[in-house]
Amino acid sequence: MRFISTRGQAPAVGFSDAVLGGLAPDGGLYTPEAWPQLETSEIRGFLGRPYAEVAARVIGAFADGEIPTELMAEMCAEAYGTFNHQAVVPLVQLSPSAFLAELFHGPSLAFKDVAMQILARLFDHLLGRQGRTQTILCATSGDTGGAAVEAFRGRRNVRLVALFPEGRISEVQRRFMTTAEEPNVACVAVAGTFDDCQAIVKGAFQDPVLRQAVDLSGVNSINIARIAAQAVYYFTTAVALGAPDRPVAFVTPSGNFGDAFAGYAAKRMGLPISRIVAATNANDILARAFAEGRYARAEVQPTISPAMDIQAASNFERLYFEAVRREPAETARAFQAFSTAGAIDIPPLAHSTMRELFTGVSVPEDEVRRTMVATLNQTGELIDPHTAVGVAALNRCGDLGWPAVVLATAHPAKFPDDVAAVTGVRPEPPQGCANLARKPERYDRLPADAETIKAYVRTFAEA
Ligand SMILES: *Cc1c(COP(=O)(O)O)cnc(C)c1O
């Protein structure tokens, strides 16, 4: 399988290069030349199989022989063995027609673990095979960093620099990153927003001098292996609820649009998904794009669902590329314009194509809080603010048909103060996370200045 850039100015590459490269050299995002296809009978056969087996098959369809089947199976078994639930992604019923798919049973208590645990193993293997060491630079709105640190710490062929917006993530989120002792990990508190961090990372990848000096890579949600890994739970969940013989609707709490786009990937691979609701908090760029046909940046507002405080959803470029019938020149034009002018007018035909599958819903803060309380009262489930955005969006949509699944993206114990303040119930951390609060922290603080951070990355990589 070959992977092409959404902007069409970079050569097509195989799975290994797409994974290790992160962003394509022309600034575009790698996407499969043709979406891998799974037969309906094979999808039906996923019913009751271990999560790791389905993962090996779905991710293997992207790797397409570049990773031996047995090794892929081993890596998936190891990756999903770190989860503290046997189902890996268990379902919980909320109402006659609505379910939660709990994606938060991994080591850092957020759905990012699902992709990151397998990604780290893929990286270490692919780099070891090529005799290379890479430095991974990632921007985190809170959860990617913790998941990346958990997955990459102590790995032999990888160093990791995680940038996070200072003061805009929860203490638990920060501690998942900053308490790692392994010297291959560096964490940086940036005096700015997540979008600033992400822009600095994008800039670093496009800096030929830095790239000459440092073998740089990314694990942000633009990495195609993350999309592949996230498509897996759409399959396991939908099949548990009657797919492929019945379509399933999903509500996905969204920020960078990686998770929701993974649902699109699953659909293109053959899974009958009737609708994907991209649920956002007050940072509503996606909701506005789907409603109005204009993808336009706005000021980032801090919310109690900080992992979604994003006003530039990088994976949206992948959907745009598909919706303009894979026209790379048009995609490049649009997203170059977006990076300078901050807005794209989506062509009407592309907009209606997007709306065939996607609905965008933005949920204001007071409604997120009310939903956390109501869900606890009506179902006994304590949900975190990100998941609550999804549940509130489902309520706003009314009937999506049977069944509808809300992706539960974080464990409530990852946001204990906000959850306790809103619901009056303090969530208990699962076993193993309890002594996080007592470990010493280690991180550096830098201004939101691209040159300063690039120099830091270079020094760390060369140390
Ligand atoms: C990252 C994250 C999201 C948003 O996912 P995207 O793939 O960026 O859209 C939602 N909830 C939580 C808890 C997250 O960590």
Coordinates of C-alpha atoms and ligand atoms in Angstrom, one line a residue:
M1 CA 0.0 0.0 0.0
R2 CA 1.2 3.5 -0.9
F3 CA 0.5 6.7 1.0
I4 CA 0.1 10.0 -0.8
S5 CA 0.2 13.5 0.5
T6 CA -3.0 15.5 0.6
R7 CA -1.0 18.4 -1.1
G8 CA 0.4 16.3 -3.9
Q9 CA 3.9 17.7 -3.9
A10 CA 5.6 14.9 -2.0
P11 CA 6.4 11.4 -3.4
A12 CA 4.2 8.5 -2.4
V13 CA 5.7 6.3 0.3
G14 CA 5.1 3.0 2.0
F15 CA 3.7 2.4 5.5
S16 CA 7.1 2.6 7.3
D17 CA 8.0 6.0 5.8
A18 CA 4.5 7.4 6.3
V19 CA 4.5 6.4 9.9
L20 CA 8.1 7.6 10.6
G21 CA 7.6 10.7 8.6
G22 CA 4.5 12.0 10.3
L23 CA 3.7 15.1 8.2
A24 CA 4.6 14.8 4.5
P25 CA 7.5 17.0 3.4
D26 CA 5.2 19.3 1.4
G27 CA 3.2 20.1 4.6
G28 CA 0.4 17.8 3.6
L29 CA -1.0 14.7 5.4
Y30 CA -0.4 11.1 4.3
T31 CA -3.4 9.3 3.3
P32 CA -3.8 5.8 1.6
E33 CA -3.7 5.9 -2.1
A34 CA -6.8 3.6 -1.9
W35 CA -8.6 2.8 1.3
P36 CA -8.0 -0.8 2.4
Q37 CA -11.2 -2.9 2.1
L38 CA -12.6 -5.5 4.5
E39 CA -15.2 -8.0 3.3
T40 CA -18.6 -7.9 5.1
S41 CA -18.1 -11.5 6.2
E42 CA -14.8 -10.7 7.7
I43 CA -16.2 -7.7 9.6
R44 CA -19.0 -10.0 10.9
G45 CA -16.4 -12.4 12.1
F46 CA -14.8 -9.8 14.4
L47 CA -17.7 -10.5 16.8
G48 CA -16.4 -11.8 20.1
R49 CA -12.7 -11.8 19.0
P50 CA -10.1 -10.3 21.3
Y51 CA -9.5 -6.6 20.7
A52 CA -5.8 -7.1 19.9
E53 CA -6.7 -9.5 17.1
V54 CA -9.1 -7.1 15.4
A55 CA -6.4 -4.4 15.8
A56 CA -3.8 -6.5 14.2
R57 CA -6.1 -7.1 11.2
V58 CA -7.2 -3.5 10.8
I59 CA -3.8 -1.9 11.3
G60 CA -2.3 -4.7 9.3
A61 CA -4.5 -3.7 6.3
F62 CA -2.6 -0.4 6.3
A63 CA 0.8 -1.9 6.9
D64 CA 0.1 -4.3 4.1
G65 CA 3.0 -6.7 4.5
E66 CA 5.6 -4.1 5.6
I67 CA 5.3 -5.6 9.1
P68 CA 5.2 -9.4 9.3
T69 CA 1.7 -10.6 10.3
E70 CA 3.0 -12.4 13.4
L71 CA 5.0 -9.5 14.6
M72 CA 1.9 -7.2 14.2
A73 CA -0.1 -9.6 16.2
E74 CA 2.6 -9.7 18.9
M75 CA 2.9 -5.9 19.1
C76 CA -0.9 -5.5 19.3
A77 CA -1.2 -8.1 22.1
E78 CA 1.5 -6.2 24.0
A79 CA 0.1 -2.8 23.3
Y80 CA -3.5 -3.7 24.4
G81 CA -2.1 -5.8 27.3
T82 CA -1.3 -2.5 29.0
F83 CA -5.0 -1.7 29.3
N84 CA -6.6 -2.6 32.6
H85 CA -9.9 -3.9 31.1
Q86 CA -10.1 -7.3 29.4
A87 CA -12.4 -5.9 26.7
V88 CA -9.9 -3.0 26.1
V89 CA -12.7 -0.8 24.9
P90 CA -15.8 -1.9 26.8
L91 CA -19.4 -0.7 26.1
V92 CA -21.7 0.7 28.8
Q93 CA -25.4 1.3 28.1
L94 CA -26.8 4.7 28.9
S95 CA -30.4 4.5 27.6
P96 CA -32.5 2.2 25.4
S97 CA -30.6 3.4 22.3
A98 CA -27.4 5.0 23.5
F99 CA -24.1 3.5 24.6
L100 CA -20.7 4.7 25.8
A101 CA -17.6 3.1 24.3
E102 CA -14.9 3.5 27.1
L103 CA -11.6 4.4 25.4
F104 CA -9.9 5.4 28.6
H105 CA -8.7 2.1 30.2
G106 CA -5.1 2.6 29.1
P107 CA -2.0 3.7 31.1
S108 CA -2.7 7.5 30.9
L109 CA -6.5 7.2 31.2
A110 CA -7.4 8.8 27.9
F111 CA -8.3 7.5 24.5
K112 CA -4.9 8.6 23.1
D113 CA -3.4 5.5 24.7
V114 CA -5.3 3.3 22.2
A115 CA -3.2 4.6 19.3
M116 CA 0.0 5.6 21.1
Q117 CA 0.7 2.2 22.7
I118 CA 0.8 0.5 19.3
L119 CA 2.5 3.5 17.6
A120 CA 5.4 3.5 20.0
R121 CA 6.0 -0.2 19.3
L122 CA 5.8 0.4 15.5
F123 CA 8.3 3.2 15.8
D124 CA 10.8 1.3 17.8
H125 CA 10.6 -1.7 15.5
L126 CA 10.8 0.3 12.3
L127 CA 13.7 2.5 13.5
G128 CA 15.6 -0.5 14.9
R129 CA 15.2 -2.2 11.6
Q130 CA 16.8 0.8 9.8
G131 CA 19.4 1.4 12.5
R132 CA 18.0 4.9 13.1
T133 CA 17.2 7.0 16.2
Q134 CA 14.5 9.6 15.9
T135 CA 13.4 12.6 17.9
I136 CA 9.7 12.9 18.2
L137 CA 8.3 16.4 18.6
C138 CA 4.7 16.6 19.7
A139 CA 2.3 19.3 20.8
T140 CA -0.3 18.3 23.3
S141 CA -3.6 19.8 24.4
G142 CA -3.2 17.6 27.4
D143 CA -3.7 14.0 26.7
T144 CA -1.4 13.2 23.7
G145 CA 1.6 14.1 25.8
G146 CA 0.8 11.8 28.6
A147 CA -0.1 9.0 26.3
A148 CA 3.1 9.6 24.3
V149 CA 5.3 9.7 27.4
E150 CA 3.7 6.5 28.7
A151 CA 4.2 4.8 25.4
F152 CA 7.7 6.0 24.5
R153 CA 9.6 6.3 27.8
G154 CA 12.6 4.1 27.9
R155 CA 12.3 3.0 24.2
R156 CA 15.7 2.5 22.7
N157 CA 15.5 4.2 19.3
V158 CA 13.3 7.2 20.1
R159 CA 13.6 10.5 22.0
L160 CA 10.5 12.5 22.8
V161 CA 9.9 16.2 23.2
A162 CA 6.4 17.1 24.4
L163 CA 5.2 20.7 24.3
F164 CA 2.1 21.7 26.3
P165 CA 0.4 25.0 26.9
E166 CA 1.3 26.1 30.4
G167 CA -1.6 26.4 32.8
R168 CA -4.1 25.1 30.3
I169 CA -4.1 21.4 31.1
S170 CA -5.1 19.6 34.3
E171 CA -2.6 18.7 37.0
V172 CA -3.2 15.0 36.4
Q173 CA -2.6 15.5 32.7
R174 CA 0.6 17.4 33.4
R175 CA 1.9 14.8 35.9
F176 CA 1.4 11.9 33.5
M177 CA 4.1 13.7 31.4
T178 CA 6.4 15.3 33.9
T179 CA 6.9 12.5 36.3
A180 CA 8.6 10.2 33.8
E181 CA 12.2 9.6 34.9
E182 CA 13.6 8.2 31.7
P183 CA 16.2 10.5 30.0
N184 CA 14.7 9.9 26.5
V185 CA 11.8 12.2 27.4
A186 CA 11.7 16.0 27.7
C187 CA 8.6 18.0 28.6
V188 CA 8.2 21.8 27.9
A189 CA 5.6 24.1 29.3
V190 CA 5.1 26.7 26.5
A191 CA 3.7 30.2 27.4
G192 CA 0.9 30.1 24.9
T193 CA -2.1 28.1 23.6
F194 CA -2.3 24.6 22.2
D195 CA -2.6 26.1 18.7
D196 CA 0.7 28.0 19.3
C197 CA 2.3 24.7 20.3
Q198 CA 0.9 23.0 17.2
A199 CA 2.0 25.9 14.9
I200 CA 5.6 25.7 16.3
V201 CA 5.7 21.9 15.7
K202 CA 4.4 22.4 12.1
G203 CA 7.0 25.1 11.6
A204 CA 9.8 22.9 13.0
F205 CA 8.9 20.1 10.5
Q206 CA 9.1 22.6 7.6
D207 CA 12.5 23.9 8.7
P208 CA 15.1 22.4 6.5
V209 CA 18.0 23.4 8.8
L210 CA 16.5 21.6 11.8
R211 CA 15.5 18.6 9.8
Q212 CA 19.0 18.4 8.4
A213 CA 20.4 18.3 12.0
V214 CA 17.8 16.2 13.6
D215 CA 15.9 13.1 12.4
L216 CA 12.5 14.5 13.4
S217 CA 9.2 12.8 13.6
G218 CA 5.7 13.3 14.9
V219 CA 3.0 11.3 16.7
N220 CA 0.3 13.9 16.7
S221 CA -3.1 12.9 15.5
I222 CA -1.9 13.6 11.9
N223 CA 0.1 10.3 12.0
I224 CA -1.6 7.8 9.7
A225 CA -0.9 5.0 12.1
R226 CA -3.0 6.7 14.7
I227 CA -5.9 6.9 12.3
A228 CA -5.5 3.2 11.5
A229 CA -5.3 2.3 15.2
Q230 CA -8.4 4.5 16.1
A231 CA -10.4 2.9 13.3
V232 CA -10.2 -0.4 15.3
Y233 CA -12.7 0.5 18.0
Y234 CA -15.2 1.7 15.5
F235 CA -15.1 -1.9 14.2
T236 CA -15.2 -3.7 17.6
T237 CA -17.9 -1.4 18.9
A238 CA -20.2 -1.5 15.9
V239 CA -19.9 -5.2 15.5
A240 CA -20.8 -5.8 19.1
L241 CA -24.0 -3.8 18.4
G242 CA -25.0 -5.6 15.3
A243 CA -22.9 -4.3 12.4
P244 CA -22.3 -5.1 9.6
D245 CA -26.0 -6.1 9.5
R246 CA -27.1 -2.9 11.1
P247 CA -25.6 0.6 10.7
V248 CA -24.4 2.3 13.8
A249 CA -24.1 6.0 14.6
F250 CA -21.2 7.5 16.5
V251 CA -20.8 10.7 18.5
T252 CA -17.1 11.7 18.8
P253 CA -15.8 14.4 21.1
S254 CA -13.6 16.2 18.8
G255 CA -10.6 18.6 18.8
N256 CA -8.0 17.8 16.1
F257 CA -10.6 15.7 14.3
G258 CA -8.3 12.6 14.3
D259 CA -10.8 10.4 16.2
A260 CA -13.8 11.4 14.1
F261 CA -11.7 11.0 10.9
A262 CA -10.8 7.4 12.0
G263 CA -14.6 6.7 11.9
Y264 CA -14.5 8.0 8.3
A265 CA -11.7 5.6 7.6
A266 CA -13.6 2.7 9.1
K267 CA -16.6 3.5 7.0
R268 CA -14.4 3.7 3.8
M269 CA -13.0 0.3 4.8
G270 CA -16.5 -1.2 4.7
L271 CA -18.1 -0.7 8.1
P272 CA -21.7 0.6 7.9
I273 CA -21.6 3.9 9.9
S274 CA -24.8 5.9 9.5
R275 CA -23.6 9.1 10.9
I276 CA -20.6 10.6 12.8
V277 CA -21.4 13.6 15.0
A278 CA -18.3 15.7 15.6
A279 CA -19.0 17.0 19.1
T280 CA -17.0 20.1 20.1
N281 CA -17.0 22.3 23.2
A282 CA -17.2 26.1 22.8
N283 CA -14.3 25.9 20.5
D284 CA -16.5 25.2 17.5
I285 CA -14.5 25.4 14.3
L286 CA -15.6 21.9 13.2
A287 CA -19.3 22.5 14.2
R288 CA -19.3 25.8 12.2
A289 CA -17.5 24.2 9.2
F290 CA -20.1 21.4 8.9
A291 CA -23.0 23.8 9.6
E292 CA -22.0 26.8 7.5
G293 CA -19.4 25.5 4.9
R294 CA -16.8 27.9 6.2
Y295 CA -13.8 26.5 8.1
A296 CA -12.5 29.5 10.0
R297 CA -10.2 29.9 12.9
A298 CA -11.4 31.7 16.0
E299 CA -10.0 32.7 19.4
V300 CA -9.3 29.7 21.6
Q301 CA -11.5 29.7 24.7
P302 CA -10.4 27.7 27.7
T303 CA -13.0 25.1 28.8
I304 CA -13.3 22.2 31.3
S305 CA -12.6 19.9 28.3
P306 CA -9.1 21.2 27.6
A307 CA -8.0 18.4 25.2
M308 CA -10.6 19.8 22.8
D309 CA -9.6 23.5 23.1
I310 CA -8.6 23.7 19.5
Q311 CA -9.6 26.1 16.7
A312 CA -7.5 24.5 13.9
A313 CA -8.4 20.8 13.5
S314 CA -5.4 19.4 11.6
N315 CA -7.1 16.2 10.4
F316 CA -9.8 18.2 8.7
E317 CA -7.4 18.5 5.8
R318 CA -7.8 14.8 5.2
L319 CA -11.6 15.0 4.9
Y320 CA -11.3 18.1 2.8
F321 CA -9.0 16.2 0.4
E322 CA -11.6 13.4 0.1
A323 CA -14.5 15.8 -0.3
V324 CA -12.8 17.7 -3.2
R325 CA -12.4 14.3 -4.9
R326 CA -8.8 14.0 -3.9
E327 CA -7.7 17.0 -5.8
P328 CA -4.3 17.8 -4.2
A329 CA -3.8 21.2 -5.9
E330 CA -7.1 22.4 -4.5
T331 CA -6.3 21.0 -1.0
A332 CA -2.8 22.7 -1.0
R333 CA -4.4 26.0 -2.1
A334 CA -7.1 25.8 0.6
F335 CA -4.8 24.9 3.5
Q336 CA -2.0 27.3 2.5
A337 CA -4.7 30.0 2.5
F338 CA -5.9 28.8 5.9
S339 CA -2.5 29.1 7.4
T340 CA -2.2 32.7 6.3
A341 CA -5.8 34.0 6.3
G342 CA -7.3 31.6 8.9
A343 CA -10.3 30.6 6.8
I344 CA -11.4 28.4 4.0
D345 CA -14.7 28.6 2.1
I346 CA -15.6 24.9 1.5
P347 CA -16.8 24.5 -2.1
P348 CA -20.6 23.7 -1.9
L349 CA -20.3 20.3 -3.5
A350 CA -17.6 19.3 -1.1
H351 CA -19.6 20.7 1.8
S352 CA -22.6 18.6 1.0
T353 CA -20.4 15.5 0.5
M354 CA -19.1 16.0 4.1
R355 CA -22.6 16.4 5.4
E356 CA -23.7 13.1 4.0
L357 CA -21.7 11.5 6.9
F358 CA -20.8 14.3 9.4
T359 CA -22.8 16.5 11.6
G360 CA -21.1 19.1 13.8
V361 CA -22.5 20.1 17.2
S362 CA -21.0 22.6 19.6
V363 CA -21.9 22.4 23.3
P364 CA -21.7 25.4 25.6
E365 CA -20.0 25.0 29.0
D366 CA -23.1 25.2 31.1
E367 CA -24.7 22.4 29.1
V368 CA -21.6 20.2 29.5
R369 CA -21.9 20.6 33.3
R370 CA -25.6 19.9 33.3
T371 CA -25.0 16.8 31.2
M372 CA -22.5 15.4 33.7
V373 CA -25.0 15.8 36.5
A374 CA -27.9 14.4 34.5
T375 CA -25.9 11.4 33.3
L376 CA -24.9 10.6 36.9
N377 CA -28.5 10.9 38.1
Q378 CA -30.1 9.0 35.3
T379 CA -27.5 6.2 34.8
G380 CA -25.1 6.2 37.8
E381 CA -22.2 6.8 35.3
L382 CA -19.7 9.5 36.3
I383 CA -18.4 10.9 33.0
D384 CA -15.6 13.3 32.4
P385 CA -16.2 16.7 30.7
H386 CA -14.9 15.5 27.2
T387 CA -17.3 12.6 27.2
A388 CA -20.1 14.9 28.5
V389 CA -19.6 17.0 25.4
G390 CA -20.4 13.9 23.4
V391 CA -23.4 12.9 25.5
A392 CA -24.8 16.5 25.3
A393 CA -24.3 16.5 21.5
L394 CA -26.2 13.2 21.2
N395 CA -29.1 14.7 23.2
R396 CA -29.1 17.7 20.9
C397 CA -29.2 15.6 17.8
G398 CA -32.3 13.7 19.0
D399 CA -32.9 10.4 17.4
L400 CA -29.8 9.1 15.5
G401 CA -31.4 5.6 15.2
W402 CA -30.5 2.5 17.1
P403 CA -27.8 2.2 18.2
A404 CA -25.8 5.3 18.9
V405 CA -22.4 5.2 20.5
V406 CA -20.7 8.1 22.3
L407 CA -17.0 7.7 22.5
A408 CA -15.9 8.2 26.1
T409 CA -12.5 9.7 25.6
A410 CA -11.2 10.3 29.2
H411 CA -11.5 8.7 32.6
P412 CA -13.2 11.0 35.0
A413 CA -10.3 10.7 37.4
K414 CA -8.1 12.5 34.9
F415 CA -10.1 15.7 35.7
P416 CA -10.9 15.1 39.4
D417 CA -11.3 18.7 40.5
D418 CA -13.7 19.7 37.7
V419 CA -15.7 16.5 38.0
A420 CA -16.0 16.9 41.8
A421 CA -16.9 20.5 41.5
V422 CA -19.7 19.8 38.9
T423 CA -21.2 16.6 40.3
G424 CA -20.2 16.6 44.0
V425 CA -18.6 13.2 43.5
R426 CA -14.9 12.8 43.5
P427 CA -13.7 10.2 41.0
E428 CA -11.4 7.5 42.2
P429 CA -8.2 6.9 40.2
P430 CA -7.8 3.3 39.0
Q431 CA -5.2 1.2 40.7
G432 CA -1.6 2.1 39.7
C433 CA -2.3 5.9 39.2
A434 CA -2.7 6.7 42.9
N435 CA 0.9 7.7 43.6
L436 CA 1.2 10.1 40.6
A437 CA 0.6 13.0 42.9
R438 CA 3.7 12.2 45.0
K439 CA 6.3 11.7 42.3
P440 CA 8.7 14.6 41.5
E441 CA 8.0 16.6 38.3
R442 CA 10.6 17.5 35.7
Y443 CA 10.0 20.0 32.9
D444 CA 11.3 23.1 31.2
R445 CA 9.5 26.4 30.6
L446 CA 9.9 28.3 27.3
P447 CA 8.2 31.2 25.5
A448 CA 5.9 30.5 22.5
D449 CA 8.8 31.3 20.2
A450 CA 9.6 29.0 17.3
E451 CA 13.4 29.7 17.2
T452 CA 13.8 29.2 20.9
I453 CA 12.0 25.9 20.9
K454 CA 13.8 24.6 17.8
A455 CA 17.1 25.3 19.4
Y456 CA 15.9 23.4 22.5
V457 CA 14.9 20.4 20.4
R458 CA 18.2 20.4 18.6
T459 CA 20.2 20.5 21.9
F460 CA 18.1 17.7 23.4
A461 CA 18.4 15.6 20.2
E462 CA 22.2 16.0 20.0
A463 CA 22.9 15.5 23.8
Ligands
LIG1 C1 -7.6 14.3 22.1 C2 -8.9 14.2 22.8 C3 -10.1 14.5 22.2 C4 -10.1 15.0 20.8 O1 -9.7 14.0 19.9 P1 -9.3 14.5 18.4 O2 -8.8 13.3 17.7 O3 -8.2 15.5 18.6 O4 -10.4 15.1 17.8 C5 -11.2 14.3 22.9 N1 -11.2 13.9 24.2 C6 -10.1 13.7 24.9 C7 -10.1 13.3 26.3 C8 -8.8 13.8 24.2 O5 -7.7 13.5 24.9

